[in-house]
Amino acid sequence: MTTPASQHSKISSDSALTAESLAQDHLLLQQQICFPLYAVSNLVVKSYGPLLKPLGLTYPQYLVMLLLWQHQSLAVGELGKQLHLDSGTLTPLLKRMENNGLIKRQRSPADERRVLVSLTTAGMELRQAATAVPQAMACKLAADPQWLLQLQDNLNLLIGRLSQDDAGSGN
Amino acid sequence: MTTPASQHSKISSDSALTAESLAQDHLLLQQQICFPLYAVSNLVVKSYGPLLKPLGLTYPQYLVMLLLWQHQSLAVGELGKQLHLDSGTLTPLLKRMENNGLIKRQRSPADERRVLVSLTTAGMELRQAATAVPQAMACKLAADPQWLLQLQDNLNLLIGRLSQDDAGSGN
DNA sequence: CTAAATTAAGTTGTGTGCAATGTAAAATCG
DNA sequence: CGATTTTACATTGCACACAACTTAATTTAG
């Protein structure tokens, strides 16, 4: 730790590294694959903001609603498996949604450990207003459907690999 | 793990909607393009965790270090423009990095509004230990370089579109 | 059938991420 | 040159996201 790292021969006024070491340096923001992923994700969540605010939803809450509009009732763990979120994220999120009157949370009678999440009438009725959201977002992305489908496939591939890698996380 | 294609066949027992409304319903998690993006981003940040923890860095902090290993000194606003993060995120993040002894923050003499961020000796020396990170991450992604490059291009396209859309955000 | 192991949620603490607002310095305008 | 506007950060408040841990219920092993 005491060895002064490669600060020999700083050439330009701006670079801390030599031309050689920069030539194929993997420690460059421009060379990172994960950074654009991270940046796009943040931008996407931000883009959803104005679309979801009138519905009283955040983006993760919208994802929960998507699942509940499909499935009458889901346990917290099932939501977490689908959304790749753990109970530390979901429990407070679901409590906020319950306080907002969108969902109900009740212990499963069959298995008292499980908490079943289902929609209230207000939650079901919100679906109508939400139908406009995917269109509006598609417009913001301004992308060819084919291109989006391929991107989606590629991302799902990565989800598969990273989820496997993540196997032993206590949910 | 249910395959996306199989969703349409098991409507009756589980669905809150009719077969017709599901047939081309954009309000399905499986039909969302942004969700895999969001999920991959979370998984990626989580995957970086074990690689960066020995360096005393979080993923966003690692991104700041990448920029500072390239550029001797950057203002908060320049970091924010590169990383698509605002001062509300960066200011506390940079303070934590300063407390950890990795960076210095000092007002620009030329323009007292700007805060210039630069590396300490410890911050520069951390670069050596970080050289192993990109390789380790590439291994986790287990992906073809060509394939990754194309994915990167596609994501950068989206960054362009969503950043433009985001034009009027007070940084 | 009981003790140990496992599972499902919840809790706590830390670190983002951003909208909205505040503050001070610099630039611009009249 | 003085007033107004703009710019650059900082602050506040809220909502994730996750590691680590706790609690309670179920399952499994003996």
CSV table of N, CA, C and O (backbone and C1' of nucleotides) in Angstrom, one decimal, chain D:
chain,number,residue,atom,x,y,z
D,1,DC,P,-17.9,50.1,-10.8
D,1,DC,O5',-18.5,51.5,-11.1
D,1,DC,C5',-19.5,52.4,-10.4
D,1,DC,C4',-20.9,52.0,-10.5
D,1,DC,C3',-21.3,50.8,-9.5
D,1,DC,O3',-22.5,51.3,-8.8
D,1,DC,C1',-22.2,50.3,-11.6
D,2,DG,P,-22.5,51.0,-7.2
D,2,DG,O5',-24.0,50.5,-7.0
D,2,DG,C5',-25.1,51.3,-7.4
D,2,DG,C4',-26.2,50.4,-8.0
D,2,DG,C3',-26.7,49.3,-7.1
D,2,DG,O3',-28.1,49.3,-7.1
D,2,DG,C1',-26.1,48.4,-9.2
D,3,DA,P,-28.9,48.4,-6.1
D,3,DA,O5',-29.8,47.5,-7.1
D,3,DA,C5',-30.6,48.2,-8.1
D,3,DA,C4',-31.2,47.2,-9.0
D,3,DA,C3',-31.9,46.0,-8.4
D,3,DA,O3',-33.1,45.7,-9.1
D,3,DA,C1',-30.1,45.2,-9.8
D,4,DT,P,-34.0,44.5,-8.7
D,4,DT,O5',-33.7,43.4,-9.8
D,4,DT,C5',-33.8,43.7,-11.1
D,4,DT,C4',-33.3,42.5,-12.0
D,4,DT,C3',-34.0,41.2,-11.6
D,4,DT,O3',-34.5,40.6,-12.8
D,4,DT,C1',-31.6,41.0,-11.8
D,5,DT,P,-35.3,39.2,-12.7
D,5,DT,O5',-34.3,38.2,-13.3
D,5,DT,C5',-33.6,38.5,-14.5
D,5,DT,C4',-32.5,37.5,-14.7
D,5,DT,C3',-32.8,36.0,-14.6
D,5,DT,O3',-32.5,35.4,-15.7
D,5,DT,C1',-30.8,36.6,-13.4
D,6,DT,P,-32.8,33.8,-16.0
D,6,DT,O5',-31.4,33.1,-15.7
D,6,DT,C5',-30.3,33.7,-16.4
D,6,DT,C4',-29.0,33.1,-15.9
D,6,DT,C3',-29.0,31.6,-15.7
D,6,DT,O3',-27.9,31.1,-16.4
D,6,DT,C1',-28.2,32.6,-13.7
D,7,DT,P,-27.8,29.5,-16.6
D,7,DT,O5',-26.7,29.2,-15.5
D,7,DT,C5',-25.5,29.9,-15.5
D,7,DT,C4',-24.6,29.5,-14.3
D,7,DT,C3',-24.5,28.0,-14.1
D,7,DT,O3',-23.2,27.7,-14.0
D,7,DT,C1',-25.2,29.1,-12.1
D,8,DA,P,-22.7,26.2,-13.9
D,8,DA,O5',-22.5,26.0,-12.3
D,8,DA,C5',-21.4,26.7,-11.7
D,8,DA,C4',-21.3,26.3,-10.3
D,8,DA,C3',-21.4,24.7,-10.1
D,8,DA,O3',-20.4,24.3,-9.2
D,8,DA,C1',-23.0,25.8,-8.8
D,9,DC,P,-20.0,22.7,-9.1
D,9,DC,O5',-20.3,22.5,-7.6
D,9,DC,C5',-21.5,22.9,-7.1
D,9,DC,C4',-21.4,23.2,-5.6
D,9,DC,C3',-21.6,22.0,-4.7
D,9,DC,O3',-21.0,22.1,-3.5
D,9,DC,C1',-23.5,23.4,-4.7
D,10,DA,P,-21.1,21.0,-2.4
D,10,DA,O5',-22.3,21.5,-1.5
D,10,DA,C5',-22.2,22.8,-0.9
D,10,DA,C4',-23.5,23.0,0.0
D,10,DA,C3',-23.8,21.8,0.9
D,10,DA,O3',-24.1,22.3,2.2
D,10,DA,C1',-25.7,22.3,-0.4
D,11,DT,P,-24.5,21.3,3.4
D,11,DT,O5',-26.1,21.3,3.4
D,11,DT,C5',-26.8,22.5,3.4
D,11,DT,C4',-28.3,22.3,3.5
D,11,DT,C3',-28.7,21.2,4.5
D,11,DT,O3',-29.8,21.7,5.3
D,11,DT,C1',-29.7,20.9,2.3
D,12,DT,P,-30.3,20.7,6.5
D,12,DT,O5',-31.7,20.2,5.9
D,12,DT,C5',-32.6,21.2,5.3
D,12,DT,C4',-33.9,20.5,4.8
D,12,DT,C3',-34.3,19.2,5.7
D,12,DT,O3',-35.7,19.4,5.9
D,12,DT,C1',-34.1,18.7,3.4
D,13,DG,P,-36.5,18.4,6.9
D,13,DG,O5',-37.2,17.4,5.9
D,13,DG,C5',-38.0,18.0,4.8
D,13,DG,C4',-38.6,16.9,3.9
D,13,DG,C3',-38.9,15.6,4.6
D,13,DG,O3',-40.1,15.1,4.1
D,13,DG,C1',-37.4,15.1,3.0
D,14,DC,P,-40.9,13.9,4.8
D,14,DC,O5',-41.0,12.8,3.6
D,14,DC,C5',-41.4,13.1,2.3
D,14,DC,C4',-40.9,12.1,1.3
D,14,DC,C3',-41.2,10.7,1.7
D,14,DC,O3',-41.9,10.1,0.7
D,14,DC,C1',-38.9,11.0,1.0
D,15,DA,P,-42.6,8.7,0.9
D,15,DA,O5',-41.7,7.7,-0.1
D,15,DA,C5',-41.5,8.1,-1.4
D,15,DA,C4',-40.5,7.1,-2.0
D,15,DA,C3',-40.6,5.7,-1.6
D,15,DA,O3',-40.5,4.9,-2.8
D,15,DA,C1',-38.4,6.4,-1.2
D,16,DC,P,-41.0,3.3,-2.8
D,16,DC,O5',-39.8,2.6,-2.1
D,16,DC,C5',-39.0,1.6,-2.8
D,16,DC,C4',-37.9,2.2,-3.5
D,16,DC,C3',-36.8,1.2,-3.9
D,16,DC,O3',-36.2,1.6,-5.1
D,16,DC,C1',-35.9,2.8,-2.5
D,17,DA,P,-35.6,0.4,-6.0
D,17,DA,O5',-34.5,-0.3,-5.0
D,17,DA,C5',-33.2,-0.4,-5.4
D,17,DA,C4',-32.3,-1.0,-4.4
D,17,DA,C3',-32.6,-2.5,-4.0
D,17,DA,O3',-31.6,-3.2,-4.6
D,17,DA,C1',-32.1,-1.2,-2.1
D,18,DC,P,-31.5,-4.8,-4.3
D,18,DC,O5',-30.6,-4.9,-3.0
D,18,DC,C5',-29.3,-4.4,-3.0
D,18,DC,C4',-28.7,-4.5,-1.7
D,18,DC,C3',-28.8,-5.9,-1.0
D,18,DC,O3',-27.6,-6.2,-0.5
D,18,DC,C1',-29.6,-4.2,0.5
D,19,DA,P,-27.2,-7.7,-0.4
D,19,DA,O5',-26.2,-7.7,0.9
D,19,DA,C5',-25.2,-6.7,1.0
D,19,DA,C4',-25.0,-6.5,2.5
D,19,DA,C3',-24.8,-7.8,3.3
D,19,DA,O3',-23.8,-7.6,4.2
D,19,DA,C1',-26.6,-6.4,4.2
D,20,DA,P,-23.2,-8.9,5.0
D,20,DA,O5',-24.0,-8.8,6.4
D,20,DA,C5',-23.9,-7.5,7.1
D,20,DA,C4',-24.9,-7.6,8.3
D,20,DA,C3',-24.9,-9.0,9.0
D,20,DA,O3',-24.6,-8.8,10.4
D,20,DA,C1',-27.1,-8.2,8.5
D,21,DC,P,-24.6,-10.1,11.3
D,21,DC,O5',-26.0,-10.1,12.0
D,21,DC,C5',-26.5,-8.8,12.6
D,21,DC,C4',-27.9,-8.9,12.9
D,21,DC,C3',-28.4,-10.1,13.7
D,21,DC,O3',-28.8,-9.7,15.0
D,21,DC,C1',-29.9,-9.6,12.0
D,22,DT,P,-29.3,-10.8,16.1
D,22,DT,O5',-30.9,-10.7,16.0
D,22,DT,C5',-31.5,-9.4,16.0
D,22,DT,C4',-33.0,-9.6,15.9
D,22,DT,C3',-33.6,-10.7,16.8
D,22,DT,O3',-34.7,-10.2,17.5
D,22,DT,C1',-34.3,-10.9,14.5
D,23,DT,P,-35.4,-11.2,18.6
D,23,DT,O5',-36.7,-11.7,17.8
D,23,DT,C5',-37.6,-10.7,17.3
D,23,DT,C4',-38.7,-11.4,16.6
D,23,DT,C3',-39.3,-12.6,17.3
D,23,DT,O3',-40.7,-12.5,17.3
D,23,DT,C1',-38.7,-13.3,15.1
D,24,DA,P,-41.6,-13.4,18.4
D,24,DA,O5',-42.4,-14.3,17.4
D,24,DA,C5',-43.0,-13.7,16.3
D,24,DA,C4',-43.3,-14.8,15.2
D,24,DA,C3',-43.9,-16.1,15.8
D,24,DA,O3',-45.0,-16.5,15.1
D,24,DA,C1',-42.0,-16.6,14.4
D,25,DA,P,-46.0,-17.6,15.5
D,25,DA,O5',-45.9,-18.6,14.3
D,25,DA,C5',-46.2,-18.1,13.0
D,25,DA,C4',-45.7,-19.1,11.9
D,25,DA,C3',-46.3,-20.5,12.1
D,25,DA,O3',-46.8,-20.9,10.9
D,25,DA,C1',-43.9,-20.5,11.9
D,26,DT,P,-47.6,-22.3,10.8
D,26,DT,O5',-46.6,-23.2,10.0
D,26,DT,C5',-46.1,-22.9,8.7
D,26,DT,C4',-44.9,-23.7,8.4
D,26,DT,C3',-45.2,-25.2,8.3
D,26,DT,O3',-44.9,-25.7,7.0
D,26,DT,C1',-43.1,-24.7,9.4
D,27,DT,P,-45.3,-27.1,6.5
D,27,DT,O5',-43.8,-27.8,6.4
D,27,DT,C5',-42.7,-27.1,5.9
D,27,DT,C4',-41.4,-27.7,6.2
D,27,DT,C3',-41.4,-29.3,6.0
D,27,DT,O3',-40.3,-29.6,5.2
D,27,DT,C1',-40.5,-28.6,8.1
D,28,DT,P,-40.2,-31.1,4.6
D,28,DT,O5',-38.9,-31.6,5.5
D,28,DT,C5',-37.8,-30.7,5.6
D,28,DT,C4',-36.9,-31.3,6.7
D,28,DT,C3',-36.7,-32.8,6.7
D,28,DT,O3',-35.3,-33.1,6.6
D,28,DT,C1',-37.2,-32.1,8.9
D,29,DA,P,-34.8,-34.5,6.4
D,29,DA,O5',-34.1,-34.8,7.9
D,29,DA,C5',-33.4,-33.8,8.6
D,29,DA,C4',-33.0,-34.2,9.9
D,29,DA,C3',-32.6,-35.7,10.0
D,29,DA,O3',-31.5,-35.8,10.9
D,29,DA,C1',-34.5,-35.3,11.4
D,30,DG,P,-30.8,-37.2,11.0
D,30,DG,O5',-31.2,-37.7,12.5
D,30,DG,C5',-31.0,-36.8,13.6
D,30,DG,C4',-31.8,-37.4,14.8
D,30,DG,C3',-31.5,-38.9,15.0
D,30,DG,O3',-31.3,-39.1,16.4
D,30,DG,C1',-33.8,-38.5,14.9
